[in-house]
């Protein structure tokens, strides 16, 4: 920043041109001066001026009324009044002008069903909410070949910016498969190499999914070791923790330990407390996080604003030990009477006290590739349809049957509103969706509404209707704060020198319209969205522009602002 400001001042002294403090704009003017002195006077100072909006700048500061001037892909001026001669004008009077939102936990990684950023580069569910950047491959997933993945996303020309983590589960799978044992030294070396390559190719850090197979099979020391590699290269660690129910405190301690011992920032991702018996424990999880922060551990949180989670039936309810060796081995264990009994006991327990929310009604199937008619039905509905008694044991039986048929994704209503609000209010919590961008294949299944609603829901329900957060704090949790967490030097704030990723919305109308019953509905109330200076949403209507870029953590770490 400093050198650019200096460049700007030098330029001003020489040319006495109007104040313009962005490196890119200054360079443009300097180049133009060299070519022909006279043309610069007539050239419009801005391509676009957003006039008269309430600027919520992403820092958490109270809003102020200002014009925002954009030249090329950058914000070049923020002032009470700007000369808009020759520029496209966006009238933002009565609207909020905020940084575009940054989703630090997005399932935009390549997926088999094509519901991803490559298959759906328009990312309309994001655009309608004002989301301008997504970071893919959380929960330990995504491709181990990040150069390949990011290249494919670039070729698909996304409407919004895309970055990625390198996923520990994928790295472990590439080296050990689904083996339930610690890595040998040579295997650990190979995993270190894969993490290093991922970081070199642009990962923002290491994501772990210690709840899932095969991440679950890794001892803590292995995770610390690989996190250290990411940390040495400037990355962070973000974790879907080993347990979010009965053993959640141990899991938070582990996440803190990974940061403390690995020497890098660490983040509890989609923080929640699952299972009625555990409700209220966010008091303790947040206390652990506060204590760690007090002693200097850089631990942070992200969250989606719903009291239900979503993952596959297999990932959510089947014990991890039964999944060692992959699907053929799991099916074999289901066929074997002894192991089947053990699996059923643990699935019953999960439905009773964990993700199942204590009732077969609380597990709702989102989509099943082998029977589309099951989408939207709870385990209780399916049991009733088959004239079977609605009990937890019968539901466990049904779960195992579903896995044998090929599995389903599901939604689990097992989180309390009190925990959700307590976590949301914590100053170290940012907002993230945990959702795929692909659901714009409108109508496929009955997925979790978070893909369509996360950011609009926070602004509508938790800011305007419930007053849980101030507007400024909510915007900070969606923009400036995640940008800072990712070390993105030139996004997340409305400020001269930043890239022009901007969301312009009506604070009185912004709302989620997606519901658990009818999730395929875009958010409303966001009027205009700019990505790198180009409109992707104009007066509530998507444009055909695809100005999104690939963001690489390595770029941010090595390159000064504006280069
Ligand atoms: Zn997760």
XYZ file of C-alpha atoms and ligand atoms in Angstrom:
564
model
C 0.000 0.000 0.000
C 2.665 2.492 1.007
C 4.584 2.453 -2.243
C 1.400 2.937 -4.222
C 0.339 5.912 -2.155
C 3.752 7.390 -2.646
C 3.487 6.764 -6.357
C 0.109 8.507 -6.320
C 1.462 11.550 -4.488
C 4.513 11.879 -6.738
C 2.262 11.752 -9.712
C -0.069 14.380 -8.264
C 2.838 16.712 -7.569
C 4.099 16.405 -11.129
C 0.850 16.627 -13.006
C -1.465 18.363 -10.532
C -4.143 16.083 -11.900
C -7.232 15.352 -9.780
C -6.505 13.220 -6.738
C -6.526 9.566 -7.571
C -4.859 7.234 -5.190
C -4.998 3.902 -6.906
C -1.847 2.480 -8.396
C -3.625 1.198 -11.485
C -5.351 4.519 -12.183
C -2.182 6.490 -11.471
C -0.259 4.267 -13.855
C -2.914 4.762 -16.513
C -2.752 8.529 -16.174
C 1.046 8.523 -16.133
C 1.082 6.442 -19.310
C -1.450 8.734 -20.940
C 0.552 11.809 -19.952
C 3.603 10.350 -21.609
C 1.678 9.719 -24.811
C -0.363 12.893 -25.162
C -0.774 15.561 -22.517
C -4.096 16.871 -23.779
C -6.200 13.710 -23.894
C -6.025 13.109 -20.145
C -8.097 16.178 -19.357
C -11.029 14.837 -21.379
C -10.791 11.190 -20.352
C -13.513 10.318 -17.858
C -12.028 9.860 -14.434
C -14.206 6.820 -13.813
C -15.819 4.055 -15.809
C -18.549 3.700 -13.195
C -19.684 5.859 -10.300
C -21.969 4.424 -7.627
C -23.759 7.477 -6.342
C -25.174 8.368 -2.971
C -25.346 4.954 -1.331
C -24.854 4.126 2.300
C -21.367 2.721 2.270
C -20.853 -0.144 4.720
C -17.177 -0.529 4.054
C -16.448 -3.992 5.478
C -14.389 -2.812 8.459
C -17.339 -2.799 10.856
C -17.374 1.021 11.003
C -20.779 2.773 10.884
C -22.122 3.456 7.389
C -21.465 6.760 5.639
C -22.924 8.264 2.479
C -20.453 8.455 -0.381
C -19.879 8.016 -4.092
C -17.675 5.115 -5.150
C -15.601 5.616 -8.314
C -14.444 2.621 -10.344
C -11.848 2.551 -13.102
C -11.054 -0.744 -14.790
C -11.249 -3.488 -12.206
C -10.577 -1.322 -9.172
C -12.165 1.136 -6.788
C -10.176 4.326 -7.335
C -12.065 6.831 -5.206
C -14.523 6.914 -2.303
C -15.680 10.437 -1.494
C -18.752 12.497 -0.641
C -19.065 13.643 -4.235
C -17.244 12.457 -7.352
C -17.230 13.905 -10.855
C -19.226 11.319 -12.779
C -18.922 13.000 -16.182
C -18.668 10.340 -18.862
C -19.071 7.470 -16.413
C -21.839 4.912 -16.102
C -23.851 5.945 -13.070
C -25.401 3.529 -10.612
C -27.929 5.339 -8.441
C -27.563 3.791 -4.989
C -29.582 6.316 -3.003
C -31.430 4.426 -0.260
C -29.308 1.319 -0.853
C -26.337 -0.148 0.951
C -23.034 -0.311 -0.927
C -20.861 -3.023 0.594
C -17.900 -5.120 -0.461
C -18.877 -8.273 -2.362
C -19.199 -11.155 0.057
C -16.439 -13.737 0.446
C -17.473 -17.312 1.174
C -14.606 -19.069 2.970
C -16.290 -22.471 3.016
C -17.765 -23.178 -0.408
C -18.149 -26.583 -2.006
C -17.192 -25.191 -5.402
C -14.664 -27.977 -5.927
C -15.247 -30.331 -8.861
C -18.037 -32.800 -8.095
C -19.135 -35.927 -9.897
C -22.656 -34.632 -10.525
C -21.338 -31.484 -12.180
C -22.935 -29.262 -9.549
C -19.789 -27.210 -9.231
C -18.087 -24.088 -10.469
C -16.945 -25.782 -13.692
C -20.460 -26.973 -14.555
C -22.163 -23.806 -13.312
C -19.780 -20.907 -13.815
C -22.633 -18.365 -13.717
C -22.990 -19.231 -9.993
C -26.331 -17.439 -9.824
C -27.131 -18.637 -6.324
C -24.027 -16.726 -5.216
C -24.566 -13.708 -7.433
C -28.142 -13.129 -6.223
C -26.783 -12.927 -2.679
C -23.961 -10.516 -3.481
C -21.256 -13.180 -3.109
C -18.277 -12.304 -5.326
C -15.604 -14.741 -4.121
C -15.792 -18.378 -3.069
C -13.051 -20.556 -1.600
C -13.432 -24.203 -2.558
C -12.221 -27.565 -1.216
C -13.087 -27.288 2.492
C -13.616 -30.303 4.796
C -10.405 -31.956 3.567
C -11.863 -32.457 0.076
C -11.283 -31.277 -3.464
C -8.601 -32.133 -5.972
C -5.006 -32.828 -4.953
C -4.031 -31.368 -8.323
C -4.926 -27.762 -7.692
C -3.283 -26.456 -10.865
C -5.553 -28.729 -12.879
C -8.700 -27.770 -10.941
C -8.038 -24.037 -11.046
C -7.168 -24.278 -14.746
C -10.510 -25.921 -15.458
C -12.374 -23.277 -13.472
C -10.543 -20.537 -15.371
C -11.456 -22.181 -18.681
C -15.122 -22.262 -17.612
C -14.963 -18.450 -17.096
C -16.719 -18.055 -13.744
C -18.869 -15.010 -12.976
C -17.221 -14.693 -9.563
C -13.735 -15.163 -8.134
C -12.647 -18.639 -7.099
C -9.876 -19.820 -4.809
C -9.210 -23.122 -3.074
C -7.759 -24.953 -0.130
C -5.717 -28.122 -0.456
C -7.687 -30.865 1.286
C -6.020 -33.167 3.796
C -8.521 -35.990 3.193
C -7.782 -35.962 -0.537
C -4.049 -35.881 0.122
C -4.309 -38.821 2.539
C -6.533 -40.714 0.117
C -3.979 -40.233 -2.684
C -1.230 -41.737 -0.538
C -2.933 -44.220 1.823
C -6.375 -44.752 0.326
C -9.028 -45.501 2.947
C -6.595 -47.236 5.303
C -7.328 -46.847 9.009
C -3.784 -46.499 10.344
C -1.101 -43.880 10.934
C 1.089 -43.007 7.950
C 4.562 -44.513 7.629
C 7.420 -41.973 7.437
C 7.706 -42.304 3.643
C 3.937 -41.810 3.269
C 4.084 -38.756 5.478
C 6.811 -37.370 3.224
C 4.631 -37.893 0.168
C 1.708 -36.175 1.876
C 3.974 -33.253 2.786
C 4.999 -33.007 -0.880
C 1.358 -32.936 -2.011
C 0.492 -30.211 0.491
C 3.554 -28.231 -0.600
C 2.560 -28.597 -4.271
C -1.006 -27.513 -3.478
C 0.258 -24.453 -1.665
C 2.628 -23.643 -4.529
C -0.300 -23.931 -6.951
C -2.296 -21.381 -4.997
C -4.069 -22.976 -2.018
C -5.041 -20.602 0.778
C -4.154 -23.276 3.289
C -4.927 -26.797 4.437
C -8.521 -27.868 4.994
C -9.203 -30.919 7.114
C -12.302 -33.086 7.416
C -11.422 -35.135 10.476
C -15.062 -36.220 10.783
C -14.905 -37.930 7.409
C -13.117 -40.958 6.036
C -10.171 -40.951 5.430
C -9.302 -37.761 7.380
C -10.771 -39.421 10.442
C -8.075 -42.119 10.293
C -5.263 -39.581 10.723
C -3.757 -39.112 14.190
C -3.466 -35.525 15.397
C 0.340 -35.520 14.961
C -0.027 -36.159 11.225
C -2.431 -33.261 10.862
C -0.132 -30.952 12.838
C 2.752 -31.990 10.614
C 0.924 -31.221 7.363
C -0.588 -28.030 8.754
C 2.930 -26.871 9.566
C 3.885 -27.247 5.886
C 0.895 -25.095 4.868
C 1.728 -22.569 7.582
C 5.357 -22.256 6.507
C 4.075 -21.297 3.069
C 1.708 -18.667 4.472
C -1.493 -20.697 4.605
C -4.147 -21.221 7.255
C -5.815 -24.356 8.606
C -9.598 -24.763 8.477
C -11.241 -27.810 10.027
C -14.469 -29.732 9.894
C -13.728 -31.153 13.298
C -13.582 -34.791 14.319
C -16.756 -34.470 16.361
C -19.415 -31.753 16.638
C -21.574 -33.578 19.186
C -20.687 -35.358 22.440
C -16.927 -34.882 22.027
C -17.054 -31.364 20.641
C -14.856 -29.857 23.364
C -12.040 -32.313 22.586
C -12.426 -31.441 18.922
C -12.161 -27.712 19.564
C -9.061 -28.393 21.675
C -7.604 -30.376 18.733
C -8.326 -27.563 16.283
C -6.604 -25.112 18.603
C -3.666 -27.523 19.048
C -3.226 -27.826 15.277
C -2.811 -24.041 15.095
C -0.700 -23.763 18.219
C 1.653 -26.643 17.438
C 1.593 -26.178 13.667
C 2.367 -22.472 13.950
C -0.449 -21.191 11.715
C -3.887 -19.590 11.982
C -6.570 -22.224 12.602
C -10.310 -22.059 12.027
C -13.246 -24.038 13.388
C -15.370 -24.269 10.269
C -19.180 -24.278 10.177
C -19.138 -24.177 13.962
C -22.235 -25.742 15.482
C -23.249 -28.026 18.330
C -25.067 -31.146 17.165
C -27.483 -33.218 19.257
C -29.962 -32.081 21.903
C -27.906 -33.556 24.739
C -25.066 -31.203 23.752
C -27.029 -28.027 23.184
C -25.636 -25.087 25.135
C -22.059 -26.279 24.862
C -21.176 -23.366 22.605
C -20.675 -21.491 25.879
C -17.735 -23.794 26.531
C -16.451 -24.030 22.957
C -16.333 -20.239 22.702
C -14.620 -20.042 26.081
C -11.900 -22.427 24.829
C -11.475 -20.255 21.750
C -11.325 -17.052 23.828
C -8.730 -18.599 26.151
C -6.615 -19.714 23.203
C -6.832 -16.276 21.599
C -5.883 -14.699 24.939
C -2.647 -16.677 24.933
C -1.906 -15.719 21.341
C -3.298 -18.568 19.247
C -4.850 -17.173 16.074
C -8.046 -19.243 16.134
C -11.181 -18.111 14.339
C -14.625 -19.434 13.407
C -16.968 -19.587 10.452
C -20.662 -20.484 10.500
C -23.755 -20.953 8.347
C -26.975 -19.513 9.803
C -29.210 -22.603 10.001
C -30.221 -25.114 12.665
C -29.759 -28.023 10.259
C -26.619 -29.486 8.702
C -26.223 -31.453 5.489
C -23.961 -34.253 4.353
C -24.284 -37.725 2.872
C -26.141 -40.411 4.814
C -22.968 -42.485 4.789
C -20.747 -39.635 5.996
C -23.271 -38.415 8.532
C -24.532 -41.611 10.161
C -22.327 -44.634 9.365
C -19.421 -45.188 11.812
C -16.030 -44.365 10.279
C -14.412 -47.701 11.173
C -16.991 -49.459 8.998
C -15.868 -47.413 6.003
C -12.210 -48.468 6.099
C -11.184 -49.820 2.705
C -13.911 -48.037 0.780
C -17.384 -49.005 -0.414
C -16.777 -52.715 -1.216
C -15.430 -53.254 2.302
C -18.370 -51.358 3.823
C -20.882 -53.467 1.887
C -19.082 -56.603 3.042
C -19.340 -55.458 6.680
C -23.052 -54.774 6.196
C -23.529 -58.313 4.874
C -21.633 -59.867 7.786
C -24.060 -60.446 10.658
C -21.714 -59.458 13.493
C -20.436 -56.263 11.987
C -23.902 -55.367 10.690
C -25.202 -55.522 14.269
C -22.408 -53.226 15.454
C -23.055 -50.788 12.616
C -26.802 -50.707 13.373
C -26.131 -50.042 17.070
C -23.949 -47.070 16.207
C -26.343 -45.705 13.581
C -29.149 -45.896 16.165
C -26.985 -44.002 18.618
C -26.246 -41.344 15.972
C -29.943 -40.891 15.289
C -30.712 -40.825 19.015
C -28.056 -38.426 20.324
C -26.054 -37.016 17.426
C -26.813 -35.837 13.884
C -30.175 -37.614 13.755
C -31.666 -35.107 16.179
C -33.304 -37.803 18.311
C -36.116 -38.526 15.852
C -36.363 -40.107 12.379
C -38.383 -37.031 11.362
C -35.250 -34.910 11.776
C -33.289 -36.627 8.997
C -34.609 -35.517 5.604
C -33.297 -36.981 2.347
C -32.074 -34.293 -0.068
C -31.361 -36.391 -3.136
C -30.862 -40.061 -3.971
C -29.416 -40.895 -7.374
C -31.233 -44.253 -7.456
C -34.716 -42.950 -6.506
C -35.546 -39.297 -7.151
C -38.933 -39.653 -5.428
C -37.260 -39.901 -2.018
C -35.996 -36.288 -2.097
C -37.705 -34.186 0.545
C -38.881 -37.181 2.599
C -37.716 -37.781 6.151
C -36.656 -41.200 7.384
C -40.001 -41.247 9.250
C -41.906 -40.515 6.001
C -40.144 -43.337 4.191
C -40.818 -45.786 7.027
C -44.497 -44.807 7.062
C -44.716 -45.163 3.257
C -43.449 -48.718 3.675
C -45.848 -49.451 6.531
C -42.996 -49.916 8.941
C -43.083 -48.650 12.544
C -41.414 -45.257 13.012
C -38.758 -46.105 15.560
C -35.092 -45.243 15.820
C -34.042 -48.852 15.261
C -36.184 -49.113 12.131
C -34.683 -45.845 10.916
C -31.181 -47.269 11.465
C -32.164 -50.270 9.383
C -33.409 -47.960 6.642
C -30.150 -45.981 6.735
C -28.126 -49.130 6.130
C -30.480 -50.099 3.318
C -30.032 -46.642 1.735
C -26.252 -47.016 1.867
C -26.509 -50.425 0.189
C -28.622 -48.948 -2.604
C -26.026 -46.252 -3.319
C -26.567 -43.608 -0.648
C -28.315 -40.232 -0.486
C -27.449 -36.746 0.636
C -29.496 -35.621 3.620
C -30.358 -32.748 5.930
C -30.133 -33.152 9.702
C -32.214 -30.937 12.006
C -30.183 -31.200 15.207
C -28.856 -27.722 16.115
C -30.314 -25.199 18.573
C -31.052 -21.588 17.734
C -29.449 -20.439 21.004
C -26.091 -21.978 20.062
C -26.400 -20.592 16.545
C -26.983 -17.040 17.804
C -24.262 -17.274 20.446
C -21.710 -18.399 17.850
C -22.876 -15.794 15.321
C -22.388 -12.955 17.794
C -18.826 -13.971 18.635
C -16.436 -11.367 17.194
C -14.172 -14.072 15.717
C -17.006 -15.632 13.676
C -17.356 -15.041 9.940
C -20.214 -16.184 7.687
C -19.747 -19.009 5.161
C -22.231 -21.170 3.269
C -20.845 -24.741 3.197
C -22.759 -25.019 -0.088
C -22.143 -26.006 -3.693
C -22.688 -23.434 -6.443
C -24.173 -25.978 -8.757
C -27.669 -26.245 -7.554
C -28.679 -23.811 -10.306
C -29.563 -26.993 -12.112
C -32.862 -25.686 -10.785
C -35.103 -28.232 -9.196
C -32.664 -31.110 -8.701
C -33.425 -32.744 -5.366
C -34.383 -30.884 -2.203
C -31.002 -29.659 -0.955
C -30.147 -27.525 2.049
C -31.264 -23.922 1.377
C -27.887 -22.547 2.467
C -26.683 -22.538 -1.151
C -29.286 -19.923 -2.013
C -29.808 -18.149 1.263
C -26.856 -17.979 3.672
C -25.777 -14.368 3.197
C -29.236 -12.933 2.488
C -30.600 -14.782 5.534
C -28.035 -13.181 7.820
C -28.813 -9.704 6.440
C -32.580 -10.226 6.466
C -33.343 -12.457 9.432
C -30.443 -11.907 11.814
C -29.743 -8.212 11.133
C -33.082 -6.639 10.190
C -35.687 -8.921 11.772
C -33.990 -10.262 14.899
C -31.343 -7.606 15.543
C -28.746 -10.250 16.435
C -26.012 -8.401 14.515
C -25.660 -4.800 13.372
C -25.599 -4.380 9.610
C -21.998 -3.214 9.787
C -20.856 -6.205 11.817
C -22.682 -8.646 9.549
C -21.042 -7.124 6.463
C -17.650 -7.268 8.203
C -18.189 -10.982 8.887
C -18.906 -11.523 5.171
C -16.223 -9.357 3.573
C -13.403 -7.536 5.359
C -12.927 -10.246 7.950
C -12.710 -13.270 5.623
C -10.466 -11.226 3.282
C -8.136 -10.575 6.187
C -8.259 -14.250 7.209
C -7.214 -15.263 3.672
C -4.572 -12.503 3.418
C -6.398 -11.121 0.369
C -4.767 -7.705 0.199
C -7.085 -6.046 -2.304
C -10.589 -7.335 -1.622
C -13.181 -7.224 1.139
C -13.296 -3.458 1.693
C -14.835 -0.427 -0.014
C -11.681 1.619 -0.261
C -9.573 3.139 -3.034
C -7.041 0.595 -4.257
C -9.313 -2.400 -3.709
C -10.673 -4.517 -6.547
C -14.204 -3.446 -7.425
C -16.083 -6.439 -5.979
C -19.232 -4.718 -4.747
C -22.705 -5.690 -3.568
C -25.482 -3.071 -3.615
C -28.630 -4.092 -1.759
C -31.795 -2.783 -0.157
C -31.432 -3.314 3.608
C -35.203 -3.233 4.011
C -35.812 -5.953 1.429
C -32.800 -8.237 1.303
C -34.030 -11.713 2.170
C -33.657 -15.421 1.674
C -36.598 -16.951 -0.163
C -35.286 -20.525 -0.155
C -36.839 -22.818 2.444
C -36.134 -26.384 3.520
C -39.255 -27.450 1.616
C -38.596 -25.303 -1.489
C -34.878 -24.564 -1.583
C -34.417 -23.761 -5.277
C -35.173 -20.062 -4.973
C -32.843 -17.141 -5.362
C -32.401 -14.481 -2.703
C -34.075 -11.109 -3.224
C -33.203 -7.531 -2.392
C -29.722 -7.405 -3.914
C -29.902 -4.890 -6.763
C -26.442 -4.737 -8.314
C -23.311 -6.850 -8.012
C -19.939 -5.968 -9.515
C -17.032 -8.361 -9.854
C -13.678 -6.863 -10.810
C -15.506 -3.701 -11.928
C -18.077 -5.438 -14.146
C -21.774 -5.827 -13.401
C -22.844 -9.454 -13.010
C -26.218 -8.439 -11.543
C -27.834 -5.258 -12.850
C -31.082 -3.984 -11.317
C -31.798 -7.477 -10.023
C -31.136 -9.200 -13.356
C -28.056 -11.300 -14.115
C -25.882 -10.029 -16.969
C -23.878 -12.331 -19.229
C -20.552 -11.016 -17.922
C -18.090 -13.532 -16.507
C -15.400 -11.374 -14.931
C -14.441 -13.780 -12.131
C -10.777 -14.573 -11.586
C -8.772 -17.343 -10.048
C -7.401 -16.173 -6.733
C -4.241 -17.812 -5.506
C -3.013 -17.566 -1.964
C 0.535 -17.578 -3.287
C -0.207 -14.414 -5.311
C -1.417 -12.564 -2.253
C 1.614 -13.563 -0.269
C 4.218 -12.670 -2.854
C 2.750 -9.699 -4.677
C 2.280 -6.173 -3.356
C -1.168 -4.618 -3.797
C -2.062 -3.505 -7.308
C 0.556 -5.446 -9.228
Zn -18.053 -29.758 6.623
